[in-house]
């Protein structure tokens, strides 16, 4: 029997740079891409490491303890666009016609991500909005900057009083957009589905109280009406594991929901920025095949542990 050119990749977590590894995947072989790439906010770009993300000391700045994602740089979006355009071109090549590409993003750089995906050749079909209520507000007051100004104590004090309550322009971020892109399909939707097994949404997948799938999603109960329409059912398995120290673990329920919507049982789900392995775990739970790529060996180890069985690397250990 002829071996599929994808066989050696299936149910593997491969350690390496997605941009180097994706070109090795066969064209038109993957059913769904679900990924949560680096958001390109400061310290969270495509070269992030746990050490770098944890390093919070900027000696040249007045404020030392800036958590990842706080520092504003207008070039972050441009850098993300250029990098994600290259990534998206490869994903377009490996996806089957009509295959979906779900990409998490940040409210601030979502526009750049969506343009990169579209410019690579995908059709943008929708945007999911994952809503949540808890997050750390990132706005900073100005008192410590005033403190460092060469002014008299009296002037500093009156400036602080005048600007009391005024902070950097960042409200609490309470949603993440998820781009819904589709590789152009061949013929009609139906013809494409019959030929490649992808291209339609399985709308019997329900959210809330037996509701038709919507593009607003919640994974924590918030309020009766919202929950009724938008709450994604929780999977039964344990979420992340105590050993999982990844700083950006996505909810398993969300990944399971998205996979069920766009890829039938047995389908191949690719995550080129696997992190701690949530996409792979979701695919595995739902009897889909997974391919995970992750650049950081520590996260690869966590992902493999979450999958609870060791999947030897195709390309040796990092
Ligand atoms: C936002 S995290 C993914 C988190 C994941 N969804 C989870 O639930 O654990 C993005 C991941 O992309 C990885 N990464 C960054 N640049 C990469 C690259 N060029 N190739 C592969 N992985 C990369 C980072 O190490 C990080 O773990």
mmCIF file of C-alpha atoms and ligand atoms in Angstrom:
data_model
loop_
_atom_site.group_PDB
_atom_site.id
_atom_site.type_symbol
_atom_site.label_atom_id
_atom_site.label_comp_id
_atom_site.label_asym_id
_atom_site.label_seq_id
_atom_site.Cartn_x
_atom_site.Cartn_y
_atom_site.Cartn_z
ATOM 1 C CA UNK A 1 0.000 0.000 0.000
ATOM 2 C CA UNK A 2 1.316 3.484 -0.877
ATOM 3 C CA UNK A 3 2.464 5.479 2.153
ATOM 4 C CA UNK A 4 1.046 9.012 2.475
ATOM 5 C CA UNK A 5 3.804 11.654 2.132
ATOM 6 C CA UNK A 6 2.368 13.138 5.336
ATOM 7 C CA UNK A 7 2.595 9.883 7.326
ATOM 8 C CA UNK A 8 5.895 10.668 9.067
ATOM 9 C CA UNK A 9 4.473 13.956 10.373
ATOM 10 C CA UNK A 10 1.240 12.634 11.803
ATOM 11 C CA UNK A 11 0.749 12.885 15.574
ATOM 12 C CA UNK A 12 4.225 14.356 15.940
ATOM 13 C CA UNK A 13 5.438 17.374 17.858
ATOM 14 C CA UNK A 14 8.444 18.682 16.011
ATOM 15 C CA UNK A 15 10.918 21.087 17.566
ATOM 16 C CA UNK A 16 12.092 23.835 15.232
ATOM 17 C CA UNK A 17 11.354 27.082 13.452
ATOM 18 C CA UNK A 18 8.017 26.918 11.639
ATOM 19 C CA UNK A 19 9.405 28.866 8.708
ATOM 20 C CA UNK A 20 12.120 26.273 8.202
ATOM 21 C CA UNK A 21 9.927 23.226 8.769
ATOM 22 C CA UNK A 22 6.718 24.156 6.931
ATOM 23 C CA UNK A 23 8.372 23.981 3.471
ATOM 24 C CA UNK A 24 9.030 20.280 4.160
ATOM 25 C CA UNK A 25 5.327 19.484 4.468
ATOM 26 C CA UNK A 26 3.643 18.249 1.287
ATOM 27 C CA UNK A 27 1.319 20.640 -0.570
ATOM 28 C CA UNK A 28 -2.468 20.272 -0.207
ATOM 29 C CA UNK A 29 -2.128 17.794 2.663
ATOM 30 C CA UNK A 30 -3.510 19.498 5.780
ATOM 31 C CA UNK A 31 -7.241 19.853 6.569
ATOM 32 C CA UNK A 32 -7.130 22.631 9.170
ATOM 33 C CA UNK A 33 -4.600 25.052 10.612
ATOM 34 C CA UNK A 34 -5.413 26.255 14.116
ATOM 35 C CA UNK A 35 -2.745 28.390 15.677
ATOM 36 C CA UNK A 36 -1.929 31.029 18.212
ATOM 37 C CA UNK A 37 1.252 32.662 16.913
ATOM 38 C CA UNK A 38 3.513 35.131 18.698
ATOM 39 C CA UNK A 39 1.592 38.403 18.834
ATOM 40 C CA UNK A 40 4.654 40.551 18.181
ATOM 41 C CA UNK A 41 3.955 42.763 21.136
ATOM 42 C CA UNK A 42 7.212 43.527 22.918
ATOM 43 C CA UNK A 43 9.096 40.439 24.154
ATOM 44 C CA UNK A 44 6.477 38.222 22.496
ATOM 45 C CA UNK A 45 7.787 38.248 18.934
ATOM 46 C CA UNK A 46 9.005 35.283 16.933
ATOM 47 C CA UNK A 47 12.184 35.035 18.997
ATOM 48 C CA UNK A 48 10.619 34.859 22.407
ATOM 49 C CA UNK A 49 11.949 32.585 25.085
ATOM 50 C CA UNK A 50 10.630 32.176 28.632
ATOM 51 C CA UNK A 51 13.750 33.970 29.891
ATOM 52 C CA UNK A 52 13.193 36.901 27.586
ATOM 53 C CA UNK A 53 9.502 37.158 28.400
ATOM 54 C CA UNK A 54 10.296 37.007 32.108
ATOM 55 C CA UNK A 55 13.059 39.629 31.911
ATOM 56 C CA UNK A 56 11.392 42.774 33.091
ATOM 57 C CA UNK A 57 14.279 45.117 33.594
ATOM 58 C CA UNK A 58 14.774 47.946 31.171
ATOM 59 C CA UNK A 59 17.549 49.901 32.769
ATOM 60 C CA UNK A 60 17.258 52.853 30.382
ATOM 61 C CA UNK A 61 13.616 53.404 31.272
ATOM 62 C CA UNK A 62 12.018 55.025 34.243
ATOM 63 C CA UNK A 63 9.694 52.064 34.773
ATOM 64 C CA UNK A 64 11.434 48.771 35.435
ATOM 65 C CA UNK A 65 8.687 46.205 35.823
ATOM 66 C CA UNK A 66 7.016 46.165 32.428
ATOM 67 C CA UNK A 67 5.263 42.857 31.869
ATOM 68 C CA UNK A 68 5.364 41.380 28.343
ATOM 69 C CA UNK A 69 3.043 43.142 25.931
ATOM 70 C CA UNK A 70 3.091 46.552 27.575
ATOM 71 C CA UNK A 71 5.657 48.502 25.650
ATOM 72 C CA UNK A 72 4.279 50.250 22.595
ATOM 73 C CA UNK A 73 6.274 50.290 19.386
ATOM 74 C CA UNK A 74 4.587 51.324 16.119
ATOM 75 C CA UNK A 75 6.896 49.015 14.141
ATOM 76 C CA UNK A 76 5.645 45.869 15.871
ATOM 77 C CA UNK A 77 2.736 45.630 13.426
ATOM 78 C CA UNK A 78 4.931 45.998 10.365
ATOM 79 C CA UNK A 79 7.331 43.347 11.632
ATOM 80 C CA UNK A 80 4.445 41.018 12.342
ATOM 81 C CA UNK A 81 2.966 41.594 8.873
ATOM 82 C CA UNK A 82 6.193 40.734 7.058
ATOM 83 C CA UNK A 83 6.813 37.620 9.104
ATOM 84 C CA UNK A 84 3.214 36.388 9.050
ATOM 85 C CA UNK A 85 2.936 36.925 5.300
ATOM 86 C CA UNK A 86 5.740 34.393 4.822
ATOM 87 C CA UNK A 87 4.156 31.994 7.321
ATOM 88 C CA UNK A 88 0.726 32.349 5.689
ATOM 89 C CA UNK A 89 2.091 31.658 2.200
ATOM 90 C CA UNK A 90 3.451 28.347 3.449
ATOM 91 C CA UNK A 91 0.175 27.543 5.204
ATOM 92 C CA UNK A 92 -1.737 28.279 2.003
ATOM 93 C CA UNK A 93 0.476 25.796 0.189
ATOM 94 C CA UNK A 94 0.094 22.974 2.735
ATOM 95 C CA UNK A 95 -3.675 23.325 3.263
ATOM 96 C CA UNK A 96 -6.094 21.445 1.068
ATOM 97 C CA UNK A 97 -8.305 23.653 -1.149
ATOM 98 C CA UNK A 98 -11.162 24.987 0.966
ATOM 99 C CA UNK A 99 -9.228 24.249 4.183
ATOM 100 C CA UNK A 100 -9.632 26.691 7.059
ATOM 101 C CA UNK A 101 -6.966 28.673 8.857
ATOM 102 C CA UNK A 102 -7.927 29.937 12.327
ATOM 103 C CA UNK A 103 -5.388 32.321 13.760
ATOM 104 C CA UNK A 104 -5.607 33.887 17.198
ATOM 105 C CA UNK A 105 -4.496 37.479 17.385
ATOM 106 C CA UNK A 106 -4.344 40.534 19.620
ATOM 107 C CA UNK A 107 -6.822 43.429 19.411
ATOM 108 C CA UNK A 108 -3.927 45.799 18.765
ATOM 109 C CA UNK A 109 -2.231 43.989 15.865
ATOM 110 C CA UNK A 110 -5.171 42.062 14.498
ATOM 111 C CA UNK A 111 -5.380 44.322 11.422
ATOM 112 C CA UNK A 112 -1.810 43.488 10.401
ATOM 113 C CA UNK A 113 -2.354 39.784 10.925
ATOM 114 C CA UNK A 114 -5.550 39.724 8.860
ATOM 115 C CA UNK A 115 -3.873 41.662 6.018
ATOM 116 C CA UNK A 116 -0.899 39.273 5.991
ATOM 117 C CA UNK A 117 -3.236 36.274 5.815
ATOM 118 C CA UNK A 118 -5.331 37.846 3.060
ATOM 119 C CA UNK A 119 -2.326 39.068 1.060
ATOM 120 C CA UNK A 120 -0.929 35.521 1.152
ATOM 121 C CA UNK A 121 -4.003 34.393 -0.822
ATOM 122 C CA UNK A 122 -6.561 33.351 1.800
ATOM 123 C CA UNK A 123 -10.164 34.509 1.829
ATOM 124 C CA UNK A 124 -11.071 36.140 5.132
ATOM 125 C CA UNK A 125 -14.486 34.722 5.919
ATOM 126 C CA UNK A 126 -15.116 35.945 9.457
ATOM 127 C CA UNK A 127 -13.563 36.876 12.779
ATOM 128 C CA UNK A 128 -14.382 35.099 16.012
ATOM 129 C CA UNK A 129 -14.393 37.141 19.153
ATOM 130 C CA UNK A 130 -13.290 35.282 22.253
ATOM 131 C CA UNK A 131 -14.569 37.322 25.188
ATOM 132 C CA UNK A 132 -13.359 37.165 28.748
ATOM 133 C CA UNK A 133 -13.717 39.299 31.832
ATOM 134 C CA UNK A 134 -10.427 38.790 33.644
ATOM 135 C CA UNK A 135 -7.183 40.380 32.527
ATOM 136 C CA UNK A 136 -4.489 42.543 33.986
ATOM 137 C CA UNK A 137 -5.000 46.223 33.008
ATOM 138 C CA UNK A 138 -1.803 47.436 31.372
ATOM 139 C CA UNK A 139 -2.271 51.213 31.646
ATOM 140 C CA UNK A 140 0.382 53.091 33.593
ATOM 141 C CA UNK A 141 0.020 56.222 35.658
ATOM 142 C CA UNK A 142 2.499 59.061 35.280
ATOM 143 C CA UNK A 143 3.447 59.740 38.892
ATOM 144 C CA UNK A 144 6.828 57.981 38.677
ATOM 145 C CA UNK A 145 7.728 59.937 35.531
ATOM 146 C CA UNK A 146 6.819 63.188 37.273
ATOM 147 C CA UNK A 147 8.957 62.103 40.198
ATOM 148 C CA UNK A 148 12.010 62.011 37.917
ATOM 149 C CA UNK A 149 11.424 65.481 36.454
ATOM 150 C CA UNK A 150 13.781 68.266 37.532
ATOM 151 C CA UNK A 151 11.077 70.152 39.410
ATOM 152 C CA UNK A 152 10.536 71.341 42.937
ATOM 153 C CA UNK A 153 8.690 68.994 45.286
ATOM 154 C CA UNK A 154 5.796 71.427 45.355
ATOM 155 C CA UNK A 155 5.461 71.513 41.526
ATOM 156 C CA UNK A 156 5.738 67.728 41.313
ATOM 157 C CA UNK A 157 2.981 67.387 43.863
ATOM 158 C CA UNK A 158 0.624 69.758 42.066
ATOM 159 C CA UNK A 159 1.343 68.042 38.700
ATOM 160 C CA UNK A 160 0.523 64.659 40.228
ATOM 161 C CA UNK A 161 -2.734 66.034 41.567
ATOM 162 C CA UNK A 162 -3.627 67.594 38.220
ATOM 163 C CA UNK A 163 -2.952 64.346 36.336
ATOM 164 C CA UNK A 164 -4.418 62.036 38.930
ATOM 165 C CA UNK A 165 -6.325 59.231 37.147
ATOM 166 C CA UNK A 166 -4.729 59.938 33.746
ATOM 167 C CA UNK A 167 -2.910 56.879 32.434
ATOM 168 C CA UNK A 168 -1.361 55.564 29.220
ATOM 169 C CA UNK A 169 -4.092 54.824 26.628
ATOM 170 C CA UNK A 170 -4.726 51.166 27.382
ATOM 171 C CA UNK A 171 -8.073 49.954 28.643
ATOM 172 C CA UNK A 172 -8.343 46.426 30.063
ATOM 173 C CA UNK A 173 -8.116 44.032 27.128
ATOM 174 C CA UNK A 174 -11.036 41.591 27.323
ATOM 175 C CA UNK A 175 -11.186 39.864 23.988
ATOM 176 C CA UNK A 176 -9.051 38.136 21.421
ATOM 177 C CA UNK A 177 -9.957 38.094 17.758
ATOM 178 C CA UNK A 178 -9.529 34.835 15.839
ATOM 179 C CA UNK A 179 -9.201 35.282 12.098
ATOM 180 C CA UNK A 180 -11.277 32.814 10.068
ATOM 181 C CA UNK A 181 -9.504 32.413 6.740
ATOM 182 C CA UNK A 182 -10.101 29.865 4.006
ATOM 183 C CA UNK A 183 -7.888 28.643 1.212
ATOM 184 C CA UNK A 184 -9.802 29.316 -2.034
ATOM 185 C CA UNK A 185 -12.020 26.341 -2.787
ATOM 186 C CA UNK A 186 -12.332 24.540 -6.111
ATOM 187 C CA UNK A 187 -15.666 24.591 -7.956
ATOM 188 C CA UNK A 188 -18.624 24.984 -5.606
ATOM 189 C CA UNK A 189 -18.545 24.514 -1.830
ATOM 190 C CA UNK A 190 -20.176 21.119 -2.316
ATOM 191 C CA UNK A 191 -17.774 19.999 -5.047
ATOM 192 C CA UNK A 192 -14.835 21.070 -2.912
ATOM 193 C CA UNK A 193 -16.223 19.227 0.138
ATOM 194 C CA UNK A 194 -16.760 16.046 -1.858
ATOM 195 C CA UNK A 195 -13.290 16.238 -3.372
ATOM 196 C CA UNK A 196 -11.215 17.317 -0.323
ATOM 197 C CA UNK A 197 -13.427 16.708 2.716
ATOM 198 C CA UNK A 198 -13.191 20.332 3.907
ATOM 199 C CA UNK A 199 -14.664 23.738 3.117
ATOM 200 C CA UNK A 200 -17.951 23.703 5.057
ATOM 201 C CA UNK A 201 -18.722 24.229 8.759
ATOM 202 C CA UNK A 202 -20.332 21.459 10.751
ATOM 203 C CA UNK A 203 -23.194 23.492 12.219
ATOM 204 C CA UNK A 204 -24.537 20.715 14.397
ATOM 205 C CA UNK A 205 -21.698 21.632 16.736
ATOM 206 C CA UNK A 206 -23.571 23.685 19.296
ATOM 207 C CA UNK A 207 -22.701 26.372 21.780
ATOM 208 C CA UNK A 208 -24.585 27.798 24.750
ATOM 209 C CA UNK A 209 -27.905 26.110 25.240
ATOM 210 C CA UNK A 210 -28.055 24.195 21.985
ATOM 211 C CA UNK A 211 -27.499 27.282 19.827
ATOM 212 C CA UNK A 212 -26.302 27.608 16.249
ATOM 213 C CA UNK A 213 -22.556 28.398 16.190
ATOM 214 C CA UNK A 214 -21.893 32.120 16.539
ATOM 215 C CA UNK A 215 -18.778 34.223 16.083
ATOM 216 C CA UNK A 216 -18.759 35.342 19.726
ATOM 217 C CA UNK A 217 -17.331 32.816 22.154
ATOM 218 C CA UNK A 218 -17.054 32.543 25.933
ATOM 219 C CA UNK A 219 -15.308 29.826 27.858
ATOM 220 C CA UNK A 220 -16.239 31.035 31.344
ATOM 221 C CA UNK A 221 -19.829 31.657 32.413
ATOM 222 C CA UNK A 222 -20.460 35.422 32.522
ATOM 223 C CA UNK A 223 -24.161 36.171 32.540
ATOM 224 C CA UNK A 224 -27.288 34.168 31.780
ATOM 225 C CA UNK A 225 -28.146 35.554 28.337
ATOM 226 C CA UNK A 226 -24.559 35.665 27.110
ATOM 227 C CA UNK A 227 -23.926 32.141 28.386
ATOM 228 C CA UNK A 228 -27.098 30.915 26.712
ATOM 229 C CA UNK A 229 -25.827 32.002 23.299
ATOM 230 C CA UNK A 230 -22.064 31.924 23.456
ATOM 231 C CA UNK A 231 -20.674 29.613 26.134
ATOM 232 C CA UNK A 232 -18.502 26.903 24.658
ATOM 233 C CA UNK A 233 -18.976 23.544 26.382
ATOM 234 C CA UNK A 234 -16.003 22.518 28.518
ATOM 235 C CA UNK A 235 -14.137 19.361 27.622
ATOM 236 C CA UNK A 236 -14.088 16.700 30.296
ATOM 237 C CA UNK A 237 -10.309 16.310 30.437
ATOM 238 C CA UNK A 238 -8.018 18.213 32.757
ATOM 239 C CA UNK A 239 -7.022 21.540 31.217
ATOM 240 C CA UNK A 240 -3.312 22.195 31.415
ATOM 241 C CA UNK A 241 -1.462 20.132 34.063
ATOM 242 C CA UNK A 242 0.519 21.546 36.985
ATOM 243 C CA UNK A 243 3.803 21.128 35.053
ATOM 244 C CA UNK A 244 2.620 23.510 32.319
ATOM 245 C CA UNK A 245 4.389 26.842 32.839
ATOM 246 C CA UNK A 246 3.715 28.213 29.363
ATOM 247 C CA UNK A 247 2.658 31.871 29.681
ATOM 248 C CA UNK A 248 -0.057 31.811 27.003
ATOM 249 C CA UNK A 249 -2.034 28.573 27.262
ATOM 250 C CA UNK A 250 -5.280 28.724 25.290
ATOM 251 C CA UNK A 251 -8.493 27.148 26.588
ATOM 252 C CA UNK A 252 -8.863 23.568 25.437
ATOM 253 C CA UNK A 253 -12.626 24.060 25.038
ATOM 254 C CA UNK A 254 -12.084 26.794 22.495
ATOM 255 C CA UNK A 255 -9.679 24.701 20.440
ATOM 256 C CA UNK A 256 -11.992 21.687 20.551
ATOM 257 C CA UNK A 257 -14.913 23.829 19.441
ATOM 258 C CA UNK A 258 -13.029 25.301 16.467
ATOM 259 C CA UNK A 259 -11.691 21.931 15.369
ATOM 260 C CA UNK A 260 -15.129 20.314 15.432
ATOM 261 C CA UNK A 261 -16.565 23.158 13.417
ATOM 262 C CA UNK A 262 -14.130 22.892 10.525
ATOM 263 C CA UNK A 263 -12.520 19.449 10.397
ATOM 264 C CA UNK A 264 -14.190 16.010 10.405
ATOM 265 C CA UNK A 265 -12.953 13.012 12.382
ATOM 266 C CA UNK A 266 -9.658 11.705 11.034
ATOM 267 C CA UNK A 267 -8.720 15.126 9.602
ATOM 268 C CA UNK A 268 -5.188 16.499 9.950
ATOM 269 C CA UNK A 269 -4.882 19.574 12.175
ATOM 270 C CA UNK A 270 -1.653 21.582 12.023
ATOM 271 C CA UNK A 271 -0.432 24.063 14.627
ATOM 272 C CA UNK A 272 2.903 25.631 13.612
ATOM 273 C CA UNK A 273 3.191 27.551 16.927
ATOM 274 C CA UNK A 274 2.127 24.808 19.274
ATOM 275 C CA UNK A 275 3.310 26.227 22.609
ATOM 276 C CA UNK A 276 2.244 23.845 25.349
ATOM 277 C CA UNK A 277 0.268 21.693 22.921
ATOM 278 C CA UNK A 278 -3.374 22.733 23.373
ATOM 279 C CA UNK A 279 -4.257 22.291 19.684
ATOM 280 C CA UNK A 280 -2.630 18.859 19.565
ATOM 281 C CA UNK A 281 -4.424 17.754 22.720
ATOM 282 C CA UNK A 282 -7.756 19.001 21.378
ATOM 283 C CA UNK A 283 -7.217 17.209 18.058
ATOM 284 C CA UNK A 284 -6.180 14.012 19.830
ATOM 285 C CA UNK A 285 -9.242 14.135 22.126
ATOM 286 C CA UNK A 286 -11.493 14.508 19.090
ATOM 287 C CA UNK A 287 -9.913 11.669 17.078
ATOM 288 C CA UNK A 288 -8.250 14.004 14.606
ATOM 289 C CA UNK A 289 -4.557 13.717 13.694
ATOM 290 C CA UNK A 290 -2.220 16.499 14.732
ATOM 291 C CA UNK A 291 1.047 18.016 13.597
ATOM 292 C CA UNK A 292 2.670 20.426 16.026
ATOM 293 C CA UNK A 293 5.693 22.646 15.484
ATOM 294 C CA UNK A 294 7.265 24.559 18.354
ATOM 295 C CA UNK A 295 10.605 26.336 18.450
ATOM 296 C CA UNK A 296 11.211 26.160 22.181
ATOM 297 C CA UNK A 297 12.390 22.745 23.444
ATOM 298 C CA UNK A 298 10.980 23.431 26.932
ATOM 299 C CA UNK A 299 7.511 23.919 25.493
ATOM 300 C CA UNK A 300 7.929 20.891 23.254
ATOM 301 C CA UNK A 301 8.591 18.828 26.396
ATOM 302 C CA UNK A 302 5.490 20.270 28.098
ATOM 303 C CA UNK A 303 3.345 19.586 25.029
ATOM 304 C CA UNK A 304 4.562 16.009 24.835
ATOM 305 C CA UNK A 305 3.865 15.512 28.515
ATOM 306 C CA UNK A 306 0.362 16.866 28.029
ATOM 307 C CA UNK A 307 -0.212 14.410 25.250
ATOM 308 C CA UNK A 308 0.890 11.777 27.797
ATOM 309 C CA UNK A 309 2.881 9.731 25.408
ATOM 310 C CA UNK A 310 6.246 10.527 24.015
ATOM 311 C CA UNK A 311 6.246 11.293 20.322
ATOM 312 C CA UNK A 312 9.845 11.132 19.110
ATOM 313 C CA UNK A 313 10.953 14.122 17.087
ATOM 314 C CA UNK A 314 11.280 13.681 13.353
ATOM 315 C CA UNK A 315 14.353 15.839 13.211
ATOM 316 C CA UNK A 316 16.156 14.940 16.431
ATOM 317 C CA UNK A 317 16.123 16.816 19.687
ATOM 318 C CA UNK A 318 16.636 20.592 19.663
HETATM 319 C C1 LIG B 1 1.155 32.103 21.931
HETATM 320 S S1 LIG B 1 2.193 30.746 22.091
HETATM 321 C C2 LIG B 1 1.163 29.358 21.745
HETATM 322 C C3 LIG B 1 0.454 28.867 22.976
HETATM 323 C C4 LIG B 1 -0.436 27.674 22.715
HETATM 324 N N1 LIG B 1 -1.624 28.026 21.993
HETATM 325 C C5 LIG B 1 -0.844 26.974 24.010
HETATM 326 O O1 LIG B 1 -2.040 26.840 24.282
HETATM 327 O O2 LIG B 1 0.045 26.590 24.770
HETATM 328 C C6 LIG B 1 3.182 30.872 20.640
HETATM 329 C C7 LIG B 1 4.309 29.861 20.583
HETATM 330 O O3 LIG B 1 5.020 30.032 19.348
HETATM 331 C C8 LIG B 1 6.362 29.646 19.575
HETATM 332 N N2 LIG B 1 7.171 30.206 18.489
HETATM 333 C C9 LIG B 1 7.620 31.466 18.360
HETATM 334 N N3 LIG B 1 8.288 31.611 17.196
HETATM 335 C C10 LIG B 1 8.251 30.398 16.582
HETATM 336 C C11 LIG B 1 8.751 29.898 15.346
HETATM 337 N N4 LIG B 1 9.424 30.690 14.508
HETATM 338 N N5 LIG B 1 8.497 28.607 15.013
HETATM 339 C C12 LIG B 1 7.818 27.788 15.858
HETATM 340 N N6 LIG B 1 7.326 28.200 17.054
HETATM 341 C C13 LIG B 1 7.532 29.486 17.399
HETATM 342 C C14 LIG B 1 6.681 30.219 20.958
HETATM 343 O O4 LIG B 1 7.756 29.537 21.558
HETATM 344 C C15 LIG B 1 5.347 30.002 21.687
HETATM 345 O O5 LIG B 1 5.356 28.835 22.481
#
